[in-house]
Amino acid sequence: MLSSQPRSQLPLYGLQVFECSARHLSFTLAADELCVSQGAVSKQIAQLEARLGHLLFVRGTRCLALTPAAERLLPFVREGLARMGEGLSALQTLPHEQAISIKVPSCASRWLLRRLQAFEGEAVEVRGSHSHGIDFSRESFDLAIVYQSCQARYPHSQPLFRERLTPVCAPAFAAKHRLFERTIEELPRLPLLHASADRRDWRNWFAAFLATPWQPQGGQLFDTLDLAMNAALQGFGLSLGDPTIVAEELESGALVAPFAPVLSTDHEYALLARPDSQRQGVARTCHWLLESRDHP
């Protein structure tokens, strides 16, 4: 019997065809309303009758009549279809929940994505950007990770981690150039990858750890630190990388850090939330990122 069948196996389309046919007392008019052929309606009714074990219509020459079984079934079917329609209408009145959007500098997207892998609270959309800042009055993001000076922080920003830089490269490149046998004084003569045309990251690193001033001698230029680190992963040279950002690559051995000194800069990555946001999901996502910032 139908009542013993699992709910997932209820013949919902057949019941809809039955209700429409019963309302019109015509397979032809039911077919017109459902945008199918009359033969398709007849077939659905026949299948439903076979499943129920009862005839539902008395087929006349020009009209249909309901059988006692159909008259008993029809009120329940109508109520069920009406309730489903009410449920769909109620759902349409709810505001559409969009994913929490996060703007992040492309070089920090690795750090962010690793933490979001274990986050199950909200749907999150990550958008990498070459821009290091945010203007919520002109950009529609819910959250932003910004790269900022520790002496000139955004109001209400919450620090995630301080920038640190150390030379990184692919293991094959390190082996080819015997980097683990070299001193940092030899480093300037190696193929260096630069994240900006002014080479400021390498310039600052050498100023901190070399006694003699460094004079740039070529090297490939890239628009962002992320592109320079990707080139290092592919074996093109040595790039400065942030151990916090490339922690997974260093742990897996995809990158190595052949020189010990790590430069702590006067910049940091910080989290900002849209000031006027009322979305609870924004607060939950923000809390998760702040709680996970000290974990690898």
mmCIF file with all atom_site columns, C-alpha atoms in Angstrom, residues 22 81 98 119-120 131-132 140 142 162 167 176 180 189 204 212-213 250 254 256:
data_model
loop_
_atom_site.group_PDB
_atom_site.id
_atom_site.type_symbol
_atom_site.label_atom_id
_atom_site.label_alt_id
_atom_site.label_comp_id
_atom_site.label_asym_id
_atom_site.label_entity_id
_atom_site.label_seq_id
_atom_site.pdbx_PDB_ins_code
_atom_site.Cartn_x
_atom_site.Cartn_y
_atom_site.Cartn_z
_atom_site.occupancy
_atom_site.B_iso_or_equiv
_atom_site.pdbx_formal_charge
_atom_site.auth_seq_id
_atom_site.auth_comp_id
_atom_site.auth_asym_id
_atom_site.auth_atom_id
_atom_site.pdbx_PDB_model_num
ATOM 1  C CA . ALA A 1 22  ? -9.681 15.734 -11.134 1.00 0.00 ? 22  ALA A CA 1
ATOM 2  C CA . LEU A 1 81  ? 0.106  20.228 -2.683  1.00 0.00 ? 81  LEU A CA 1
ATOM 3  C CA . GLN A 1 98  ? 25.007 35.437 0.171   1.00 0.00 ? 98  GLN A CA 1
ATOM 4  C CA . PHE A 1 119 ? 35.601 26.364 8.806   1.00 0.00 ? 119 PHE A CA 1
ATOM 5  C CA . GLU A 1 120 ? 32.059 24.999 8.461   1.00 0.00 ? 120 GLU A CA 1
ATOM 6  C CA . SER A 1 131 ? 45.596 45.877 -3.636  1.00 0.00 ? 131 SER A CA 1
ATOM 7  C CA . HIS A 1 132 ? 46.768 45.736 -0.026  1.00 0.00 ? 132 HIS A CA 1
ATOM 8  C CA . SER A 1 140 ? 31.216 45.656 -1.168  1.00 0.00 ? 140 SER A CA 1
ATOM 9  C CA . ASP A 1 142 ? 32.185 41.878 4.217   1.00 0.00 ? 142 ASP A CA 1
ATOM 10 C CA . ARG A 1 162 ? 53.551 40.210 11.561  1.00 0.00 ? 162 ARG A CA 1
ATOM 11 C CA . PRO A 1 167 ? 64.918 33.461 1.278   1.00 0.00 ? 167 PRO A CA 1
ATOM 12 C CA . LYS A 1 176 ? 71.852 22.699 -8.012  1.00 0.00 ? 176 LYS A CA 1
ATOM 13 C CA . PHE A 1 180 ? 73.108 24.858 2.106   1.00 0.00 ? 180 PHE A CA 1
ATOM 14 C CA . ARG A 1 189 ? 75.440 36.598 -6.754  1.00 0.00 ? 189 ARG A CA 1
ATOM 15 C CA . ASN A 1 204 ? 65.779 45.669 3.279   1.00 0.00 ? 204 ASN A CA 1
ATOM 16 C CA . THR A 1 212 ? 78.279 45.860 2.928   1.00 0.00 ? 212 THR A CA 1
ATOM 17 C CA . PRO A 1 213 ? 75.577 47.658 0.906   1.00 0.00 ? 213 PRO A CA 1
ATOM 18 C CA . LEU A 1 250 ? 58.018 24.510 3.825   1.00 0.00 ? 250 LEU A CA 1
ATOM 19 C CA . ALA A 1 254 ? 57.967 21.987 -1.779  1.00 0.00 ? 254 ALA A CA 1
ATOM 20 C CA . VAL A 1 256 ? 63.199 25.124 1.473   1.00 0.00 ? 256 VAL A CA 1
#
